[in-house]
CSV table of C-alpha atoms in Angstrom, one decimal:
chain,number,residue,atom,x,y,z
A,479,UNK,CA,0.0,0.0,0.0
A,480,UNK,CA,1.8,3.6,-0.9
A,481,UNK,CA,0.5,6.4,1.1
A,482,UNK,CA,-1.1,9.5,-1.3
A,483,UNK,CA,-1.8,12.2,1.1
A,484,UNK,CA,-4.4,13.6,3.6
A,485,UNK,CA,-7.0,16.6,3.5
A,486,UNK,CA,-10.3,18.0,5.8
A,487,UNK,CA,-13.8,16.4,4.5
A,488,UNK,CA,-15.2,19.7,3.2
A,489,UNK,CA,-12.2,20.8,1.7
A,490,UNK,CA,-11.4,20.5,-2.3
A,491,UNK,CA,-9.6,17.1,-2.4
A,492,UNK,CA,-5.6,17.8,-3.8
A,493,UNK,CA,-4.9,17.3,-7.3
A,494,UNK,CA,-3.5,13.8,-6.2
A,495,UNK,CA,-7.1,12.3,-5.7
A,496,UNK,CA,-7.8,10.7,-9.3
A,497,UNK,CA,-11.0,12.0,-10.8
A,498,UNK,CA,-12.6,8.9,-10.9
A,499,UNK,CA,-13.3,8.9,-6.9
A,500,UNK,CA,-13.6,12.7,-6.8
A,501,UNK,CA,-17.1,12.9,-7.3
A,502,UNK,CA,-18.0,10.4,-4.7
A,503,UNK,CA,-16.1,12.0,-2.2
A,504,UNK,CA,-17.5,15.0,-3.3
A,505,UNK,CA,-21.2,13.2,-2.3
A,506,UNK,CA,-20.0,12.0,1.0
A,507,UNK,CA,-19.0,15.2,2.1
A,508,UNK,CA,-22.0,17.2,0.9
A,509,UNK,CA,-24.0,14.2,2.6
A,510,UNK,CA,-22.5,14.5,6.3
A,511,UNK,CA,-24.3,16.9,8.3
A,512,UNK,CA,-22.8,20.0,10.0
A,513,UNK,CA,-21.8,20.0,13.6
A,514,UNK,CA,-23.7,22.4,15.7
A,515,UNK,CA,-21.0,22.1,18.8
A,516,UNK,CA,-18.0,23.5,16.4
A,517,UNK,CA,-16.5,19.8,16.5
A,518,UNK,CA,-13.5,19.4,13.4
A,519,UNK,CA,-14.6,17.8,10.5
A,520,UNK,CA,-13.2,14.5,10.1
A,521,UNK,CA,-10.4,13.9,7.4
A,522,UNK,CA,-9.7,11.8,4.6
A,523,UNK,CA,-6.9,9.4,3.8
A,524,UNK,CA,-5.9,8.4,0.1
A,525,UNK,CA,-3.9,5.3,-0.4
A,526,UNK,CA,-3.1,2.8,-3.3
A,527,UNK,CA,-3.8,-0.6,-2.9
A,528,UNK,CA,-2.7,-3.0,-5.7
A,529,UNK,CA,-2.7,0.3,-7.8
A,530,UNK,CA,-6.1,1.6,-7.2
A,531,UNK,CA,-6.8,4.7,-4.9
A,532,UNK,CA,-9.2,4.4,-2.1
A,533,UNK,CA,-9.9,6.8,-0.2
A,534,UNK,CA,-11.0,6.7,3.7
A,535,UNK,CA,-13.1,9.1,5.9
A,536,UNK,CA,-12.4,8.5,9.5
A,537,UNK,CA,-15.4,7.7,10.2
A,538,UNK,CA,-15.1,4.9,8.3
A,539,UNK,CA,-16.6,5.8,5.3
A,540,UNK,CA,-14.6,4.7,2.5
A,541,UNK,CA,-14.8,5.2,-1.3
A,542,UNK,CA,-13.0,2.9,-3.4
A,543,UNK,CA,-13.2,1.5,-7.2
A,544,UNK,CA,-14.8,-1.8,-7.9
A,545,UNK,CA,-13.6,-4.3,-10.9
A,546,UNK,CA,-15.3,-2.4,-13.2
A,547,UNK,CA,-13.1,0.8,-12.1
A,548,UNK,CA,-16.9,2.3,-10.7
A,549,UNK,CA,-16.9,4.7,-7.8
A,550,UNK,CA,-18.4,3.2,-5.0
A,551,UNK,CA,-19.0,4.0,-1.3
A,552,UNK,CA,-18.7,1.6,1.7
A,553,UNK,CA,-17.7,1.3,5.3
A,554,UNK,CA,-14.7,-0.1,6.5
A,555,UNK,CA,-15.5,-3.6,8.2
A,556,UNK,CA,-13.2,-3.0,10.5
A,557,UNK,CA,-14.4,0.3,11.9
A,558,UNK,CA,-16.3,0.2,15.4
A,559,UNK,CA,-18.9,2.5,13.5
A,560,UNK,CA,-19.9,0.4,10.7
């Protein structure tokens, strides 16, 4: 797994996040509702596995591409949340 880089949910995604998993991002974030009590917005985390980016909300949240190289949007299993 090589490490791409990290950014606010909210925030334009850097220039490193391919286009094909921009626009889902781009729904998750617009999907999360604000927080009244001023809390910081959770952050994202792009990676490369086997040479395809996914990219992970801490909140477990993670959009990914599937075999068909579709955006989707999923939990991590792994996250107590989920």
């Amino acid at each position: 797994m090589q490490l791409g880089t990290r950014w606010t949910s909210g925030d334009e995604p850097p220039k490193s996040v391919p286009d094909s998993i921009r626009g889902q991002i781009h729904a998750v974030d617009r999907a999360m509702p604000g927080d009244e009590l001023g809390q910081p917005r959770p952050r994202w985390t792009l990676t490369f596995l086997e040479g395809r980016p996914v990219a992970e909300l801490e909140t477990g949240v993670v959009v990914s591409l599937d075999a068909d190289g579709n955006a989707v949007v999923g939990h991590d299993p792994d996250d107590e949340f989920g």
